[in-house]
Short mmCIF file of C-alpha atoms in Angstrom, two decimals:
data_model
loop_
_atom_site.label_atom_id
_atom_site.label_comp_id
_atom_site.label_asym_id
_atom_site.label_seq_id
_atom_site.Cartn_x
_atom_site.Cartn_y
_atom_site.Cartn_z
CA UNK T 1 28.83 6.25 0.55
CA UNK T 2 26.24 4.75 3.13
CA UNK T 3 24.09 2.03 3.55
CA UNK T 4 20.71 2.48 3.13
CA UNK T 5 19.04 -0.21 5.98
CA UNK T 6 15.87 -2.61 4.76
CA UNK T 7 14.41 -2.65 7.46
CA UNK T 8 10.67 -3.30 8.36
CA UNK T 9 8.74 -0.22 8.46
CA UNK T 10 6.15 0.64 10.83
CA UNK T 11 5.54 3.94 9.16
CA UNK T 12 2.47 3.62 7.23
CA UNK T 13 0.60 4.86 3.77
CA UNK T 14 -1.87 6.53 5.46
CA UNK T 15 0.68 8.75 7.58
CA UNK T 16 2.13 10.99 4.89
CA UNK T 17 6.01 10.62 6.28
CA UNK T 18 8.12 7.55 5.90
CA UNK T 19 11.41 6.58 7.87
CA UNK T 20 14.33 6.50 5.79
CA UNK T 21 17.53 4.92 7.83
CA UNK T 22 20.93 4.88 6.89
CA UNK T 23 24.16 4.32 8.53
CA UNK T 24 27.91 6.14 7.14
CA UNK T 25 30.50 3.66 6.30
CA UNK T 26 33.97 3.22 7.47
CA UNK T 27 35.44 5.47 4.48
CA UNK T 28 33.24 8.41 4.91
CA UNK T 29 35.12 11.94 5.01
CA UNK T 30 33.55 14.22 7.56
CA UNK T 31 31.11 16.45 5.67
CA UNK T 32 28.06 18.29 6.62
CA UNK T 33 25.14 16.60 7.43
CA UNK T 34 22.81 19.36 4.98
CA UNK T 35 25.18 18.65 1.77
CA UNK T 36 25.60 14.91 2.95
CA UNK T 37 21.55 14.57 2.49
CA UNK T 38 21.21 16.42 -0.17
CA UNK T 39 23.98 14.24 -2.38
CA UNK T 40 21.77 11.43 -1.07
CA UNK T 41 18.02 12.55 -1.52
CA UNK T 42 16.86 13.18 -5.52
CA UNK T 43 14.72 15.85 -6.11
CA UNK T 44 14.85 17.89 -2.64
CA UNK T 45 16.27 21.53 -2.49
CA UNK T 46 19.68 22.55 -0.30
CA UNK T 47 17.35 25.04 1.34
CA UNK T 48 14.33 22.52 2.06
CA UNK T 49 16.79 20.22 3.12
CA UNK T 50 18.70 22.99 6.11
CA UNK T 51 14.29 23.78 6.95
CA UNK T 52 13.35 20.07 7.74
CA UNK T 53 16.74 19.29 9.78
CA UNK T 54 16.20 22.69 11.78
CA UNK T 55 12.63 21.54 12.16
CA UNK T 56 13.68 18.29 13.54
CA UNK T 57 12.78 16.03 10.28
CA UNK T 58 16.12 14.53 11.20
CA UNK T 59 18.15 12.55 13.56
CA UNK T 60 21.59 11.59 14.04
CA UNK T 61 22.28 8.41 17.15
CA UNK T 62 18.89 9.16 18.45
CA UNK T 63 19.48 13.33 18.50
CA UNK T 64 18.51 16.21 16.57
CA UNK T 65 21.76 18.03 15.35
CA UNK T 66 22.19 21.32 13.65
CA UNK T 67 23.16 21.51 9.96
CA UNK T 68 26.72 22.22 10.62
CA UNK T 69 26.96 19.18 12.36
CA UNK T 70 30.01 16.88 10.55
CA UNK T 71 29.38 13.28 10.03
CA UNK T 72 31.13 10.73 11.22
CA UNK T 73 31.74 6.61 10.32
CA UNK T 74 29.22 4.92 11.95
CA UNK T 75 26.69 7.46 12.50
CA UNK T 76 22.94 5.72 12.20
CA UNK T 77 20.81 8.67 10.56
CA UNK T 78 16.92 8.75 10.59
CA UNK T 79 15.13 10.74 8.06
CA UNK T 80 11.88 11.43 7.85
CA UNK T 81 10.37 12.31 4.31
CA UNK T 82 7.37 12.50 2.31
CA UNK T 83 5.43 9.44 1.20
CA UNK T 84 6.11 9.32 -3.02
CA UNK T 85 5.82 13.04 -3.06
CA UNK T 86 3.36 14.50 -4.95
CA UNK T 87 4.46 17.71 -7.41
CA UNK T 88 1.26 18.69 -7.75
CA UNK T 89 1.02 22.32 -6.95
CA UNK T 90 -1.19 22.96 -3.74
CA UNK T 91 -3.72 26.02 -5.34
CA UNK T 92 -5.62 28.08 -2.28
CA UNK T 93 -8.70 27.41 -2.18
CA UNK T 94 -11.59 29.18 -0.55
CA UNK T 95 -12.92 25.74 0.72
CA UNK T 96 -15.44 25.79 4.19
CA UNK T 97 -13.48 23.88 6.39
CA UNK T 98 -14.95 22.15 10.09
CA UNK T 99 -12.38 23.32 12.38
CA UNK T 100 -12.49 21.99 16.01
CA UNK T 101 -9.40 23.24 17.02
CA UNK T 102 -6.60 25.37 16.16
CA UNK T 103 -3.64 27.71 17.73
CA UNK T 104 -0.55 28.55 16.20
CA UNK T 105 0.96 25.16 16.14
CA UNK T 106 -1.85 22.85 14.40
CA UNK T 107 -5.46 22.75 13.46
CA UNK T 108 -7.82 19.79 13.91
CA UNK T 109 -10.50 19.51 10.87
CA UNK T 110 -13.15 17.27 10.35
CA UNK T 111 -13.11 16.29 7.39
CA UNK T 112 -16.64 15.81 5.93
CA UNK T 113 -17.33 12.82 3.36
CA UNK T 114 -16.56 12.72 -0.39
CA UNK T 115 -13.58 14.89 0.14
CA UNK T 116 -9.94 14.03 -0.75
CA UNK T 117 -7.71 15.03 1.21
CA UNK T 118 -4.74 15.83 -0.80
CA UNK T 119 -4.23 16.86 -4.12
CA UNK T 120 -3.44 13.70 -6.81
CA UNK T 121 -4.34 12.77 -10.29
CA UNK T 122 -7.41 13.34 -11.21
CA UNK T 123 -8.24 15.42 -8.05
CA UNK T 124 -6.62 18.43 -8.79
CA UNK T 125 -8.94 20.96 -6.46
CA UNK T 126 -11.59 20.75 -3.70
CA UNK T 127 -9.19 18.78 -1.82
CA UNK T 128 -8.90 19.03 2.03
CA UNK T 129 -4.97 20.47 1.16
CA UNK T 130 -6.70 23.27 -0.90
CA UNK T 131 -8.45 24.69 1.68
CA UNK T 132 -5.98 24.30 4.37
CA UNK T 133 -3.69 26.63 2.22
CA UNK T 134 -6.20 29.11 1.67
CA UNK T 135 -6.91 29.30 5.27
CA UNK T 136 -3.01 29.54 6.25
CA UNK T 137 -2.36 31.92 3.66
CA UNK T 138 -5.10 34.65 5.14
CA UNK T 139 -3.23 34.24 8.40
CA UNK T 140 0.49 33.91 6.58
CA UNK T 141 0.23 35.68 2.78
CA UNK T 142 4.35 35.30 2.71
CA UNK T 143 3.61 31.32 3.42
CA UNK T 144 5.88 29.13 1.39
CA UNK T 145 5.57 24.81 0.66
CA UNK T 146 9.10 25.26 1.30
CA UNK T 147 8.34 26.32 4.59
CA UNK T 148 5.62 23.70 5.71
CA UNK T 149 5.86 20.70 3.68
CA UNK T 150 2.34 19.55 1.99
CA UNK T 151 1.07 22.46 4.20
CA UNK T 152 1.33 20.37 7.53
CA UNK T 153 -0.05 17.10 6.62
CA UNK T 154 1.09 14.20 8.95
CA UNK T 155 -1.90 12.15 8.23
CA UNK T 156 -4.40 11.06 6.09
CA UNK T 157 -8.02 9.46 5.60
CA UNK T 158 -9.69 8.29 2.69
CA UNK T 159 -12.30 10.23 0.39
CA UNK T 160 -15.37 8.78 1.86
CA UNK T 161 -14.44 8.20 5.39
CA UNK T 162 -15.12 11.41 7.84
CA UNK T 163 -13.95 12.23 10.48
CA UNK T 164 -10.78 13.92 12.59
CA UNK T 165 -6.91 15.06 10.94
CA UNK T 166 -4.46 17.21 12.92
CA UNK T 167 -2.47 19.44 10.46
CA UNK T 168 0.56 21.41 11.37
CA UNK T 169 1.08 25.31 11.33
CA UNK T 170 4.41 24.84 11.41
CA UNK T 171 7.79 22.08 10.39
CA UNK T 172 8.39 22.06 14.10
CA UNK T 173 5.37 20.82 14.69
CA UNK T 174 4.84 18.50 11.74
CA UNK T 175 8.10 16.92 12.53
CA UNK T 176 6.63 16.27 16.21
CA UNK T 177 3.55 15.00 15.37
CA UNK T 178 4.93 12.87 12.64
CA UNK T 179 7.50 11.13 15.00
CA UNK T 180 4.17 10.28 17.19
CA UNK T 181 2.70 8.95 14.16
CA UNK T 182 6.09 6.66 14.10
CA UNK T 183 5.82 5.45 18.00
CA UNK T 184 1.95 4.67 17.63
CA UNK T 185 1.73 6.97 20.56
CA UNK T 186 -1.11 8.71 18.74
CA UNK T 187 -4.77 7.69 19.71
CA UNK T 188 -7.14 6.76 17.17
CA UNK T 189 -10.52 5.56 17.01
CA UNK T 190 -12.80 4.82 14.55
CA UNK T 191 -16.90 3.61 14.43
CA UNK T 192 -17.71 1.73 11.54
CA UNK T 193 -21.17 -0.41 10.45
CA UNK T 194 -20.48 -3.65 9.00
CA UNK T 195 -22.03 -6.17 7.48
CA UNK T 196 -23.69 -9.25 9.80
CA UNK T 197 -23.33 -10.33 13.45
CA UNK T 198 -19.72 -10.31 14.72
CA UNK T 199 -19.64 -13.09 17.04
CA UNK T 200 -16.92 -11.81 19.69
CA UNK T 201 -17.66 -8.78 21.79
CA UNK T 202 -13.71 -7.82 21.15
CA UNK T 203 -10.77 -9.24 19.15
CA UNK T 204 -7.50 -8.59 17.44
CA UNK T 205 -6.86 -8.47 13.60
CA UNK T 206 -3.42 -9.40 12.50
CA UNK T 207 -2.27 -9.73 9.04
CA UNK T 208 -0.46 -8.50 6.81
CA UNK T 209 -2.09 -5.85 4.03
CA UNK T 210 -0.50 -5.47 0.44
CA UNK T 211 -1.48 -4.69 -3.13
CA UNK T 212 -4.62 -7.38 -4.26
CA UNK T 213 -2.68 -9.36 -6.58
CA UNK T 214 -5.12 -9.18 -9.46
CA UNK T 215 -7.38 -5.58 -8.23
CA UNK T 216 -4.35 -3.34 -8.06
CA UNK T 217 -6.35 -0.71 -6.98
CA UNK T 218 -7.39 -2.67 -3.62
CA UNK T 219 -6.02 -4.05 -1.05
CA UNK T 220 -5.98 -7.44 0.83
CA UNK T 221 -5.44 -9.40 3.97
CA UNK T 222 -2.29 -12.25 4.39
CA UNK T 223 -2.14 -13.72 7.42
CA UNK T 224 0.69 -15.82 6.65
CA UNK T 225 3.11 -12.59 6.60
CA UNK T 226 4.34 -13.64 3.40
CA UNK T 227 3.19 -10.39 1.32
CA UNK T 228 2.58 -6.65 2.50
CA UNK T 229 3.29 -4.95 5.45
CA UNK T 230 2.75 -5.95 9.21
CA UNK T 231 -1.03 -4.74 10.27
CA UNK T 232 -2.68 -4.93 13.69
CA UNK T 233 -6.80 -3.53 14.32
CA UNK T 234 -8.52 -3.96 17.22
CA UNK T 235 -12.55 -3.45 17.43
CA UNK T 236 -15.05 -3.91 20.19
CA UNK T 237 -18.76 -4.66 19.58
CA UNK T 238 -20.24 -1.48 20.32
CA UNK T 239 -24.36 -2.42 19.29
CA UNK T 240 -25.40 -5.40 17.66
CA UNK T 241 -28.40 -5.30 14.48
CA UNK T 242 -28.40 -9.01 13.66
CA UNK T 243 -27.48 -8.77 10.14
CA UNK T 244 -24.97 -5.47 10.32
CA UNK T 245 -23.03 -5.04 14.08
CA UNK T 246 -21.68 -1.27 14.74
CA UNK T 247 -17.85 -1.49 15.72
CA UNK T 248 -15.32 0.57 17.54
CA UNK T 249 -11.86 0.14 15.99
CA UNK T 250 -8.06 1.07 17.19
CA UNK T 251 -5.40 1.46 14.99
CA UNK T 252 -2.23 -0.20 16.04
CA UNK T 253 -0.51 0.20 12.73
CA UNK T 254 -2.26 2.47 10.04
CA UNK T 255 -2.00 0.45 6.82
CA UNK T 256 -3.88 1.76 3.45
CA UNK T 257 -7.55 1.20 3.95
CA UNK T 258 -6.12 -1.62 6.62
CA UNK T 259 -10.06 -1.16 8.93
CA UNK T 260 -11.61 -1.84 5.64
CA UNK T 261 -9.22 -5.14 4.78
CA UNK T 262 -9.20 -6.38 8.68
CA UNK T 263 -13.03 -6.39 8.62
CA UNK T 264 -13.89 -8.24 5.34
CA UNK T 265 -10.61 -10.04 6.36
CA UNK T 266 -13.13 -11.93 9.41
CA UNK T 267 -16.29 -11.78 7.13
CA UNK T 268 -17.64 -8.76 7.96
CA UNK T 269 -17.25 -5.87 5.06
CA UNK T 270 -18.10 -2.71 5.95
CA UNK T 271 -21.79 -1.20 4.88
CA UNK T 272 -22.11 -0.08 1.75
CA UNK T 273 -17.86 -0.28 0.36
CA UNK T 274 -18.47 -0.79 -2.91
CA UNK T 275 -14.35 -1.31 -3.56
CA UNK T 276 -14.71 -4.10 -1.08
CA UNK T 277 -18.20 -5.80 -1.73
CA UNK T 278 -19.92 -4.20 0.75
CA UNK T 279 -22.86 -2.61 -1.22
CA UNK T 280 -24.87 -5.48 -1.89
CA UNK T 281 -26.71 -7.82 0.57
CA UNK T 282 -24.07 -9.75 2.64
CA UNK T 283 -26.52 -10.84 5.60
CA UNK T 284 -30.00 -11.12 5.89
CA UNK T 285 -33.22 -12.28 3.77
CA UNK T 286 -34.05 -12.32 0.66
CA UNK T 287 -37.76 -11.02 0.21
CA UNK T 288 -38.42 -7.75 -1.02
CA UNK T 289 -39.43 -5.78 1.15
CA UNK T 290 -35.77 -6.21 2.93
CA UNK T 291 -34.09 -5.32 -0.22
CA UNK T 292 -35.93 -1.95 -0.36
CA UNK T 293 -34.80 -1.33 3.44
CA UNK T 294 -31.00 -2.24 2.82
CA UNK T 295 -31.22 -0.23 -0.69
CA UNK T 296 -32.82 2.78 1.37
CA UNK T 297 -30.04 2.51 3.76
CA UNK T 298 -27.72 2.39 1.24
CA UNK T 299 -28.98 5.81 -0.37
CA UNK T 300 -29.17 7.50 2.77
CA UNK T 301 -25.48 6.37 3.31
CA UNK T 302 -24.29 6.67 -0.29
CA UNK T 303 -20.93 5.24 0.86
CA UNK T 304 -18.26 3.27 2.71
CA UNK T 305 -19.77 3.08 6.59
CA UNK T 306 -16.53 4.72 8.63
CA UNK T 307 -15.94 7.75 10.53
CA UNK T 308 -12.49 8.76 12.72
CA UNK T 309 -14.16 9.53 15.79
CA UNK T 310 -11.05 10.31 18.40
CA UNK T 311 -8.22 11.86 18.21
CA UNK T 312 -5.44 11.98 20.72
CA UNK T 313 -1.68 13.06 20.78
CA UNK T 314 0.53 15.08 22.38
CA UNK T 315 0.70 19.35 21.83
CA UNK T 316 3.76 19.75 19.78
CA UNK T 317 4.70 22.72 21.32
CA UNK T 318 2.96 22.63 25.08
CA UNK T 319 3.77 18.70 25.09
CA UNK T 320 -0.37 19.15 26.84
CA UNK T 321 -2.32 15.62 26.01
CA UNK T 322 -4.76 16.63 23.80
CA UNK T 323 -8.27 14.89 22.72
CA UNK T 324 -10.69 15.93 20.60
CA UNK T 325 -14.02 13.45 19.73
CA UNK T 326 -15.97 14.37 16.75
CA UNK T 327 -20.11 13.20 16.65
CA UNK T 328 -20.84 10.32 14.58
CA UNK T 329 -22.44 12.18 11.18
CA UNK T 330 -25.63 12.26 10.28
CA UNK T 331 -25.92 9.50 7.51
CA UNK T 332 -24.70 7.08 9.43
CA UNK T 333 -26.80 7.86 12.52
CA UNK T 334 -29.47 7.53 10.39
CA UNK T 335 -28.77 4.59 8.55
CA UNK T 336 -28.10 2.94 13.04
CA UNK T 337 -31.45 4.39 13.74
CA UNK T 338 -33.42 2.34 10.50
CA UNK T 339 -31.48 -0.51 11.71
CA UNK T 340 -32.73 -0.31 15.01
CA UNK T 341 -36.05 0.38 14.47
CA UNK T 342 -35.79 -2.69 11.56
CA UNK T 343 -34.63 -5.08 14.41
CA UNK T 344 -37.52 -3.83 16.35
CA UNK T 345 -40.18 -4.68 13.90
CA UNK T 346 -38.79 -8.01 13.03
CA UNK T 347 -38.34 -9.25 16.84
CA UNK T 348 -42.08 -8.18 17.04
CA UNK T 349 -42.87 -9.92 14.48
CA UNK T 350 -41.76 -13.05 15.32
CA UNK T 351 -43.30 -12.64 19.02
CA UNK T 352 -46.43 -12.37 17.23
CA UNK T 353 -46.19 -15.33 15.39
CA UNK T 354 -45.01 -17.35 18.37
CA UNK T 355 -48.32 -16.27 20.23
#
C-alpha cells in the first residue's frame, strides 16, 4: 500500500491537471510502476496509464522513468491527472476556431466570448474542445482520447472571458506544458474593466478562494486562510475613468474565477459580472441620463469585462520562449472608448460651471 500525501496544492481549477503525490511504504514488493498505478487510480485504462508515463505525466524522486521501472520502499511518486474527469464524449465539431499559432506540438486559440471551453453538463457541443477535435482529426483521422487526453487541454478560461489557451498536439507536450502550469513559470496576463476608482496604481491580492458558503455556484475571498485554497493576483492601474478603472492583472496562482473574487474582494467588481454584482451601478450618479450610458455600456458589453491578453511559456519541444499577445476585443474597446469620451464630457462640464 502507499500513502497518499495531503499536501497543499498549488495546482489549480482552472489548469485542467492536478498533482497527485504519494510515497511506497516500507512493505511494498517491487512491482511495476504501470500495474502499481493502475491498482491505485479508479477508472483509468492499463494502456492510458503506459501513454501518460511514456509521455512524462509521471515522476518517480524527481525523474521520469519508463514503465518497466520496479518500485521501491520509499519512492515519492508525482502524478499528474485530470481535474474530476469529465466522461463526456468529445464529438468533432466543425467549429471556426482563431488560431494564432500552431506547429506540430501545440496550437494557441483565442477563444472568442460566450464559448465554453470544454464539454460539461448542459454544454454538450459548440464547446472550444469540439472544435479542437475536429481540427486535429483533419490533420490525424486515426486520432484517439486515449492518445491525447481531453485533446491537449492544459488550461482553461471561463465562458465569457476571451482571450489566449495553448492546447497540445501531443501527451509529450501536454505533460510539458502542464508541469509549467505547476511551477507558475507560465506568463499570464489579463485586462479587465472594473467597477470605480482603484486608489493604488499597483497592489497584491492575497486570500484564499473557496466555494461561497451559501451561492455554491460562486466563489469567495478569505483572507484569514481559514477556507479554500491559497490565491495570489497582482494588477496595475492601466487608465483610470473615475467611476470604472481599466486593470492589468498577473496570475500567481490560477484559482476558479480567482481575478473575478480578488477584485470585488478590494471593492471593485468587474463591469458588467452579473454572478458577482457587477451589472448594476456600483459607482457613479444617480440621474438618468447616467443610467442610460452605463445600461448602453452594458449592452454593448453583454458580459463579464475580462480578456487573457498574454501568453508566455516555454516550446515543449524546442524549449524556445514563446509569447503571443492577443488585441483587446472589440466590445470592450468600445465600452473604454464611451468611458472616455463620458469622462470627457463630464470634466467639461464641470469647467463650465466653474467659469
Amino acid at each position: 500500500m502507499a500513502e497518499e500525501l495531503d499536501i497543499p496544492q498549488e495546482d489549480t481549477p482552472d489548469e485542467v491537471y492536478e498533482r497527485k503525490v504519494y510515497n511506497v511504504d516500507k512493505g511494498q514488493e517491487p512491482m511495476r510502476i504501470d500495474k502499481w498505478v493502475h491498482i491505485r487510480l479508479e477508472g483509468a485504462s492499463r494502456n492510458k496509464i503506459q501513454n501518460a508515463i511514456e509521455a512524462g505525466f509521471l515522476t518517480v524522486n524527481g525523474k521520469q522513468e519508463k514503465n518497466n521501472y520496479k518500485v521501491r520502499p520509499g519512492d515519492e511518486i508525482v502524478l499528474m491527472s485530470l481535474v474530476n474527469p469529465d466522461t463526456t464524449e468529445v464529438k468533432p465539431e466543425n467549429i471556426p476556431l482563431n488560431i494564432v499559432y500552431e506547429d506540430d506540438a501545440l496550437i494557441v486559440v483565442n477563444k472568442p466570448p460566450n464559448m465554453v471551453v470544454h464539454p460539461g453538463v448542459g454544454n454538450y457541443t459548440g464547446t472550444l474542445l469540439n472544435g479542437i477535435a475536429y481540427h486535429l482529426l483533419q490533420q490525424k483521422p486515426d486520432l484517439l482520447e486515449d492518445d491525447l487526453p481531453r485533446y491537449g487541454l492544459v488550461h482553461r478560461i471561463d465562458k465569457n472571458t476571451t482571450g489566449l489557451l495553448v492546447i497540445a498536439k501531443t501527451s509529450e507536450a501536454a505533460a510539458h506544458l502542464a508541469k509549467q502550469f505547476f511551477n507558475h513559470t507560465v506568463s499570464r496576463r489579463y485586462v479587465a474593466l472594473v467597477w470605480g476608482d482603484v486608489v493604488e496604481d499597483e497592489g497584491t491580492i492575497e486570500a484564499h478562494i473557496g466555494r461561497h458558503e451559501r451561492f455554491r455556484k460562486m466563489f469567495a475571498a478569505y483572507p484569514d486562510g481559514e477556507t479554500g485554497k491559497h490565491a495570489i493576483t497582482h494588477y496595475k492601474v492601466l487608465e483610470r475613468f473615475h467611476y470604472t478603472t481599466l486593470v492589468e492583472c498577473v496570475l500567481e496562482t490560477g484559482r476558479t474565477h480567482q481575478i473575478r473574487v480578488h477584485m470585488k474582494h478590494i471593492g471593485h467588481t468587474l463591469f458588467n459580472d452579473w454572478e458577482y454584482g457587477g451589472d448594476r451601478i456600483l459607482k457613479g450618479t444617480v440621474y438618468t441620463k447616467y443610467k442610460q450610458f452605463v445600461d448602453n455600456c452594458f449592452d454593448i458589453c453583454p458580459r463579464c469585462a475580462l480578456h487573457a491578453k498574454t501568453l508566455g511559456f516555454i516550446h515543449p519541444v524546442t524549449r524556445e520562449e514563446m509569447f503571443f499577445e492577443a488585441p483587446v476585443p472589440d466590445d470592450i474597446q468600445q465600452v473604454m472608448e464611451k468611458w472616455r469620451t463620458y469622462v470627457k464630457a463630464k470634466a467639461g462640464q464641470i469647467s463650465r460651471e466653474e467659469e
